[in-house]
Amino acid sequence: MTNNDIPHVLSNWILDRANVTDREFFDSQTKIIDDGLLTSLDVVELILFIEDLRGEEVDIDALEPESFANIETLVETFFPSVSRDSQIA
Amino acid sequence: MPHSAAELVDRLGAMSIERAWDPYTSFDWPESLDPEAEYYMSPELMSLYGTEAYEALNETDRKRLSFYEINNFFSFVLLGERPVVGGMTERMYRKDTMGPITDYLHHFIDEENKHMVMFSLFCNRYLGRIYPEKKLAIDREMAPGEEDLVFYCRVLIVEELGDVYNRKMQEDSRINELVRQINEFHHRDEARHLAFGRAWAAELFERHTQDWSPAQLERFQDWLARYFASSWTDFYNPSVYRDAGLAGGYQLRQEAIAHPKQRAFRAEASDKLVRFFLKHGFLKEAPAL
Ligand SMILES: [Fe+2]
Ligand SMILES: [Fe+2]
């Protein structure tokens, strides 16, 4: 998997978890928690998935709920190098 | 005969005084433990038990895995006790707890603090750390009194699931003796906490939900079913599998959670608490665990 796939992989994981079939509406700004796609209980699972993608543990004490707002904030928080790449592109 | 919480706490408090113990001096804490020397958790209680991955392990691998599994168990019980102490402290000396309930909350808090010390001594000394929680609190809208019920349901779930493991391991002579004793000491206190928790939560549920709308009740029941299922997943920790030398920890977790043998175990181990929740209306149907 290349870095560019990360936003896509995260989106698919979230939409699968939320049992969403019509995916047209979803983009990097869609609100994940405020729009009811994931609850705080799903976030536990998402963090473990992110750790698996990163290959290292996430420091939970350093996290704010805002990091889980949308795909953009997730990528910025957990995959900063991807975030920089996409800004250049 | 079921007792009211106020009737129960007198007897429970007297037992707390009679059976007082001390985490620093009630055990012989060895300098170190060798993860591969013996079992630290009953094999049947390990989170990978029954899976193909477990079948592929040799005896030494299984012992090593049991060492990390017991540290995970102690870690998440410890971290689950932290909000218990916080919540009990907030609730004591309030109008609705003043008197015998508050007197008992002092014992509850005192004992939970000892448990945290006990688990912390174990994990920090032998593992070198406490496995962190991966939970993030996100506030949601609550009905009147719902916060109280959410709090006591969380307490009941962490204590009841933990107690299933404690009761099995306190009798298991195959496992490390210190671990066996820790389970025994924990169970002795938790049996009282659970008796109190069930009686008190049932009373509060009646009191608080009287004025709820059907939609509010349904939202609470839905939360509880999902929270219950989610609590079980604490046992399946990818970091444990990695520390035990197993590759693909996240995948192992998914496989173990979905495995029919693990599902059957969770259903059986949850049965008593599920029946309690159903009887009093906390749940309207048995949750998918
Ligand atoms: Fe405890
Ligand atoms: Fe307890």
Coordinates of C-alpha atoms and ligand atoms in Angstrom, one line a residue:
Chain A
M1 CA 0.0 0.0 0.0
T2 CA 1.3 3.4 -0.9
N3 CA 0.8 6.5 1.3
N4 CA -1.7 7.8 -1.2
D5 CA -4.1 5.0 -0.5
I6 CA -4.4 5.9 3.2
P7 CA -7.4 8.2 2.9
H8 CA -9.2 5.7 0.7
V9 CA -8.4 2.8 3.1
L10 CA -9.7 4.8 6.1
S11 CA -12.9 5.8 4.2
N12 CA -13.7 2.2 3.3
W13 CA -13.1 1.0 6.8
I14 CA -15.4 3.7 8.3
L15 CA -18.1 3.1 5.7
D16 CA -17.9 -0.7 6.2
R17 CA -18.1 -0.3 10.0
A18 CA -21.1 2.1 9.6
N19 CA -22.8 -0.4 7.2
V20 CA -23.2 2.4 4.5
T21 CA -23.8 1.2 1.0
D22 CA -24.5 4.5 -0.8
R23 CA -21.1 6.1 -0.6
E24 CA -21.5 9.0 -3.0
F25 CA -22.0 11.5 -0.3
F26 CA -18.8 10.7 1.6
D27 CA -15.7 12.8 1.2
S28 CA -12.7 13.9 3.3
Q29 CA -14.8 16.6 5.0
T30 CA -17.8 14.5 6.0
K31 CA -18.2 14.5 9.7
I32 CA -17.6 11.0 11.0
I33 CA -18.9 11.3 14.6
D34 CA -21.2 14.3 14.4
D35 CA -23.1 12.8 11.5
G36 CA -23.5 9.5 13.4
L37 CA -21.3 7.3 11.2
L38 CA -19.2 6.1 14.2
T39 CA -19.8 6.2 18.0
S40 CA -17.1 6.5 20.6
L41 CA -17.2 2.6 20.9
D42 CA -16.3 2.3 17.2
V43 CA -13.5 4.7 17.7
V44 CA -11.7 2.2 19.9
E45 CA -11.7 -0.2 16.9
L46 CA -10.6 2.6 14.5
I47 CA -7.6 3.4 16.7
L48 CA -6.5 -0.2 16.6
F49 CA -6.9 -0.3 12.8
I50 CA -4.8 2.9 12.5
E51 CA -2.1 1.4 14.7
D52 CA -2.1 -1.6 12.4
L53 CA -1.7 0.7 9.3
R54 CA 1.1 2.8 11.0
G55 CA 2.9 -0.2 12.5
E56 CA 3.1 1.5 15.8
E57 CA 1.0 2.3 18.8
V58 CA -1.0 5.5 19.1
D59 CA -0.4 7.7 22.2
I60 CA -4.0 8.0 23.4
D61 CA -3.2 10.6 26.1
A62 CA -2.1 13.0 23.4
L63 CA -5.4 12.7 21.4
E64 CA -8.3 15.1 21.2
P65 CA -11.8 14.0 19.9
E66 CA -11.3 16.6 17.1
S67 CA -8.7 14.3 15.5
F68 CA -11.7 12.0 14.6
A69 CA -13.8 14.8 13.0
N70 CA -13.3 13.7 9.4
I71 CA -10.8 11.9 7.0
E72 CA -8.7 15.0 6.6
T73 CA -8.2 15.4 10.4
L74 CA -7.5 11.7 10.7
V75 CA -4.8 11.8 8.1
E76 CA -3.3 15.0 9.5
T77 CA -3.1 13.5 13.0
F78 CA -2.0 10.0 12.3
F79 CA -0.3 10.1 8.9
P80 CA 1.3 13.5 8.7
S81 CA 3.6 12.6 5.8
V82 CA 0.6 11.6 3.7
S83 CA -1.0 14.9 4.6
R84 CA 2.1 16.8 3.5
D85 CA 2.3 14.9 0.2
S86 CA -1.3 15.7 -0.7
Q87 CA -0.8 19.4 0.0
I88 CA 2.0 19.5 -2.5
A89 CA -0.1 17.7 -5.1
Chain B
M1 CA -34.7 -13.0 49.2
P2 CA -33.4 -9.9 47.3
H3 CA -32.5 -7.1 49.7
S4 CA -32.6 -3.4 49.2
A5 CA -29.2 -1.8 48.8
A6 CA -29.5 0.0 52.1
E7 CA -30.2 -3.2 53.9
L8 CA -27.3 -5.0 52.2
V9 CA -24.6 -2.4 52.8
D10 CA -24.5 -2.9 56.6
R11 CA -23.5 -6.5 56.2
L12 CA -21.1 -5.8 53.3
G13 CA -19.4 -3.1 55.2
A14 CA -18.8 -5.4 58.2
M15 CA -17.3 -8.0 55.9
S16 CA -15.0 -5.4 54.4
I17 CA -13.6 -4.6 57.9
E18 CA -13.3 -8.2 58.8
R19 CA -11.5 -9.2 55.6
A20 CA -9.2 -6.2 55.3
W21 CA -5.9 -6.9 53.5
D22 CA -2.9 -5.0 52.0
P23 CA -1.6 -5.2 48.5
Y24 CA 2.0 -4.4 49.6
T25 CA 2.2 -7.0 52.3
S26 CA -0.4 -9.7 51.6
F27 CA 1.7 -11.2 48.8
D28 CA 5.3 -12.3 48.3
W29 CA 6.3 -10.2 45.2
P30 CA 9.2 -11.9 43.5
E31 CA 11.8 -9.7 41.8
S32 CA 10.9 -11.0 38.4
L33 CA 8.9 -13.6 36.5
D34 CA 10.0 -15.7 33.6
P35 CA 7.2 -15.6 30.9
E36 CA 8.1 -19.0 29.6
A37 CA 8.4 -20.9 32.9
E38 CA 4.7 -21.6 33.5
Y39 CA 1.2 -20.6 32.7
Y40 CA 0.0 -17.2 34.0
M41 CA -3.5 -17.5 32.9
S42 CA -5.7 -20.6 32.5
P43 CA -5.3 -21.7 28.9
E44 CA -9.1 -21.9 28.4
L45 CA -9.4 -18.2 29.4
M46 CA -6.8 -16.9 26.9
S47 CA -8.2 -14.8 24.1
L48 CA -6.9 -16.9 21.3
Y49 CA -8.0 -20.2 22.9
G50 CA -9.8 -22.4 20.4
T51 CA -8.5 -20.5 17.3
E52 CA -6.3 -21.9 14.6
A53 CA -3.6 -19.5 15.7
Y54 CA -3.7 -21.0 19.2
E55 CA -3.6 -24.6 17.9
A56 CA -0.4 -23.8 16.0
L57 CA 1.5 -22.8 19.2
N58 CA 3.7 -25.1 21.1
E59 CA 3.6 -25.3 24.9
T60 CA 6.3 -22.7 25.5
D61 CA 4.6 -20.3 23.1
R62 CA 1.3 -20.7 25.0
K63 CA 3.0 -20.1 28.3
R64 CA 4.6 -16.9 26.9
L65 CA 1.3 -15.8 25.5
S66 CA -0.4 -16.4 28.9
F67 CA 2.1 -14.0 30.5
Y68 CA 1.1 -11.1 28.2
E69 CA -2.6 -12.0 28.4
I70 CA -2.6 -11.8 32.2
N71 CA -0.9 -8.5 32.1
N72 CA -3.5 -7.3 29.6
F73 CA -6.3 -8.5 31.9
F74 CA -4.8 -6.8 34.9
S75 CA -4.1 -3.7 32.9
F76 CA -7.6 -3.1 31.6
V77 CA -9.2 -4.0 35.0
L78 CA -6.9 -1.5 36.7
L79 CA -7.7 1.2 34.1
G80 CA -11.4 0.3 34.4
E81 CA -11.3 0.8 38.2
R82 CA -10.0 4.3 37.8
P83 CA -13.3 5.8 36.7
V84 CA -15.1 3.6 39.2
V85 CA -13.2 5.3 42.1
G86 CA -13.8 8.7 40.4
G87 CA -17.5 8.1 40.0
M88 CA -18.0 6.7 43.5
T89 CA -16.2 9.7 45.0
E90 CA -18.4 12.1 43.1
R91 CA -21.5 10.3 44.2
M92 CA -20.8 10.0 47.9
Y93 CA -22.4 12.5 50.4
R94 CA -25.1 13.4 47.9
K95 CA -28.7 13.7 48.9
D96 CA -29.5 10.3 47.4
T97 CA -26.5 8.5 48.9
M98 CA -26.2 10.1 52.3
G99 CA -26.0 7.6 55.2
P100 CA -25.4 3.8 54.8
I101 CA -24.8 4.0 51.0
T102 CA -22.0 6.6 51.4
D103 CA -20.6 4.6 54.4
Y104 CA -20.3 1.6 52.0
L105 CA -18.9 3.7 49.2
H106 CA -15.9 4.4 51.4
H107 CA -15.2 0.6 51.5
F108 CA -15.8 0.3 47.8
I109 CA -13.3 3.1 47.0
D110 CA -10.8 1.8 49.5
E111 CA -10.9 -1.7 48.0
E112 CA -10.7 -0.5 44.4
N113 CA -7.7 1.6 45.3
K114 CA -6.0 -1.5 46.7
H115 CA -6.9 -3.4 43.6
M116 CA -5.3 -0.8 41.4
V117 CA -2.1 -0.9 43.5
M118 CA -2.1 -4.7 43.3
F119 CA -2.4 -4.7 39.5
S120 CA 0.0 -1.9 39.1
L121 CA 2.6 -3.6 41.2
F122 CA 2.3 -6.7 39.0
C123 CA 2.2 -5.1 35.6
N124 CA 4.9 -2.5 36.2
R125 CA 7.2 -4.9 37.9
Y126 CA 6.9 -7.9 35.5
L127 CA 5.8 -6.4 32.2
G128 CA 7.4 -3.0 32.8
R129 CA 4.3 -1.1 31.9
I130 CA 0.5 -1.1 31.9
Y131 CA -1.2 -1.8 28.6
P132 CA -2.9 1.5 27.7
E133 CA -6.6 1.9 27.0
K134 CA -7.5 2.9 23.4
K135 CA -10.7 4.6 24.5
L136 CA -11.8 8.1 23.7
A137 CA -14.7 9.7 25.6
I138 CA -17.1 11.5 23.4
D139 CA -20.0 13.2 25.2
R140 CA -23.6 12.5 24.2
E141 CA -26.9 13.8 25.2
M142 CA -28.4 12.0 28.2
A143 CA -31.9 11.7 29.8
P144 CA -32.3 12.7 33.4
G145 CA -30.5 10.2 35.6
E146 CA -29.0 8.4 32.6
E147 CA -25.4 9.4 33.6
D148 CA -25.9 7.6 36.9
L149 CA -27.2 4.4 35.1
V150 CA -24.4 4.5 32.5
F151 CA -21.9 4.8 35.3
Y152 CA -23.3 1.8 37.3
C153 CA -23.7 -0.3 34.2
R154 CA -20.1 0.2 33.3
V155 CA -19.1 -0.8 36.9
L156 CA -21.2 -3.9 36.7
I157 CA -19.8 -5.0 33.4
V158 CA -16.1 -4.5 34.3
E159 CA -16.6 -6.2 37.6
E160 CA -18.8 -9.1 36.4
L161 CA -16.6 -10.0 33.4
G162 CA -13.5 -9.7 35.6
D163 CA -15.1 -11.8 38.2
V164 CA -15.8 -14.7 35.8
Y165 CA -12.0 -14.8 35.2
N166 CA -11.1 -14.3 38.9
R167 CA -13.3 -17.2 40.0
K168 CA -11.9 -19.6 37.4
M169 CA -8.3 -18.7 38.0
Q170 CA -8.4 -18.6 41.8
E171 CA -9.0 -22.4 41.7
D172 CA -6.5 -23.2 39.0
S173 CA -3.4 -24.9 40.4
R174 CA -1.8 -25.0 36.9
I175 CA -1.1 -21.3 36.9
N176 CA 1.5 -19.1 38.6
E177 CA 0.8 -19.0 42.4
L178 CA 1.0 -15.2 42.7
V179 CA -1.5 -14.8 39.9
R180 CA -3.8 -17.3 41.5
Q181 CA -3.7 -15.4 44.8
I182 CA -4.3 -12.0 43.1
N183 CA -7.4 -13.5 41.5
E184 CA -8.6 -14.9 44.8
F185 CA -8.1 -11.6 46.7
H186 CA -9.8 -9.7 43.9
H187 CA -12.8 -12.0 43.8
R188 CA -13.4 -11.8 47.6
D189 CA -13.9 -8.0 47.4
E190 CA -15.7 -8.1 44.0
A191 CA -18.3 -10.5 45.2
R192 CA -19.4 -7.8 47.7
H193 CA -19.2 -5.0 45.1
L194 CA -21.3 -7.0 42.7
A195 CA -24.0 -7.7 45.3
F196 CA -24.1 -4.0 46.1
G197 CA -23.9 -2.9 42.5
R198 CA -26.8 -5.1 41.3
A199 CA -29.1 -4.0 44.2
W200 CA -28.3 -0.3 43.9
A201 CA -28.4 -0.2 40.0
A202 CA -31.8 -1.9 40.0
E203 CA -33.2 0.7 42.4
L204 CA -31.8 3.6 40.5
F205 CA -33.1 2.2 37.2
E206 CA -36.6 2.1 38.6
R207 CA -36.3 5.6 40.0
H208 CA -34.7 7.2 37.0
T209 CA -36.5 5.6 34.1
Q210 CA -40.0 6.3 35.4
D211 CA -40.2 9.6 33.5
W212 CA -38.3 8.6 30.4
S213 CA -39.9 8.5 27.0
P214 CA -39.9 5.2 25.1
A215 CA -37.3 6.7 22.8
Q216 CA -35.0 7.6 25.7
L217 CA -35.3 4.1 27.1
E218 CA -34.6 2.6 23.7
R219 CA -31.5 4.8 23.2
F220 CA -30.1 3.7 26.6
Q221 CA -30.8 0.0 25.9
D222 CA -29.1 0.3 22.6
W223 CA -26.1 1.9 24.1
L224 CA -25.9 -0.8 26.8
A225 CA -26.0 -3.6 24.3
R226 CA -23.2 -2.0 22.2
Y227 CA -21.2 -1.1 25.3
F228 CA -21.4 -4.7 26.6
A229 CA -20.2 -6.1 23.3
S230 CA -17.4 -3.6 23.1
S231 CA -16.2 -4.3 26.7
W232 CA -15.5 -7.9 25.7
T233 CA -13.1 -6.8 23.0
D234 CA -10.7 -5.5 25.7
F235 CA -9.5 -9.0 26.0
Y236 CA -8.3 -9.2 22.4
N237 CA -5.3 -6.9 22.4
P238 CA -3.0 -6.7 19.3
S239 CA -0.2 -5.4 21.5
V240 CA -0.3 -8.6 23.6
Y241 CA 0.0 -10.8 20.5
R242 CA 2.9 -8.7 19.3
D243 CA 4.7 -8.9 22.6
A244 CA 4.2 -12.7 22.7
G245 CA 6.0 -12.8 19.3
L246 CA 2.9 -13.4 17.1
A247 CA 2.7 -11.6 13.8
G248 CA -0.4 -9.8 12.5
G249 CA -1.9 -8.8 15.8
Y250 CA -4.8 -6.8 14.4
Q251 CA -5.9 -9.6 12.2
L252 CA -5.5 -12.1 15.1
R253 CA -7.9 -10.0 17.1
Q254 CA -10.5 -9.9 14.4
E255 CA -10.3 -13.6 13.9
A256 CA -10.5 -14.4 17.6
I257 CA -13.4 -12.1 18.2
A258 CA -15.3 -13.7 15.4
H259 CA -14.4 -17.3 16.3
P260 CA -17.4 -19.5 17.2
K261 CA -15.6 -20.9 20.3
Q262 CA -14.8 -17.4 21.6
R263 CA -18.4 -16.3 20.9
A264 CA -19.8 -19.2 22.8
F265 CA -17.5 -18.5 25.7
R266 CA -18.5 -14.9 25.8
A267 CA -22.2 -15.7 25.7
E268 CA -21.8 -18.2 28.6
A269 CA -19.6 -15.9 30.7
S270 CA -22.1 -13.1 30.3
D271 CA -25.2 -15.1 30.9
K272 CA -25.7 -14.1 34.6
L273 CA -25.3 -10.4 34.0
V274 CA -27.4 -10.4 30.8
R275 CA -30.2 -12.1 32.7
F276 CA -30.0 -9.4 35.4
F277 CA -30.2 -6.7 32.8
L278 CA -33.1 -8.3 31.0
K279 CA -35.0 -9.0 34.2
H280 CA -34.9 -5.3 35.3
G281 CA -35.4 -3.8 31.8
F282 CA -31.9 -2.4 31.3
L283 CA -31.9 -4.5 28.1
K284 CA -34.9 -5.6 26.0
E285 CA -33.2 -8.5 24.3
A286 CA -30.0 -10.5 24.8
P287 CA -27.2 -8.5 23.1
A288 CA -25.0 -10.0 20.3
L289 CA -21.7 -10.5 22.1
Ligands
FE1 FE -11.6 -4.3 41.7
FE2 FE -14.9 -3.8 42.5

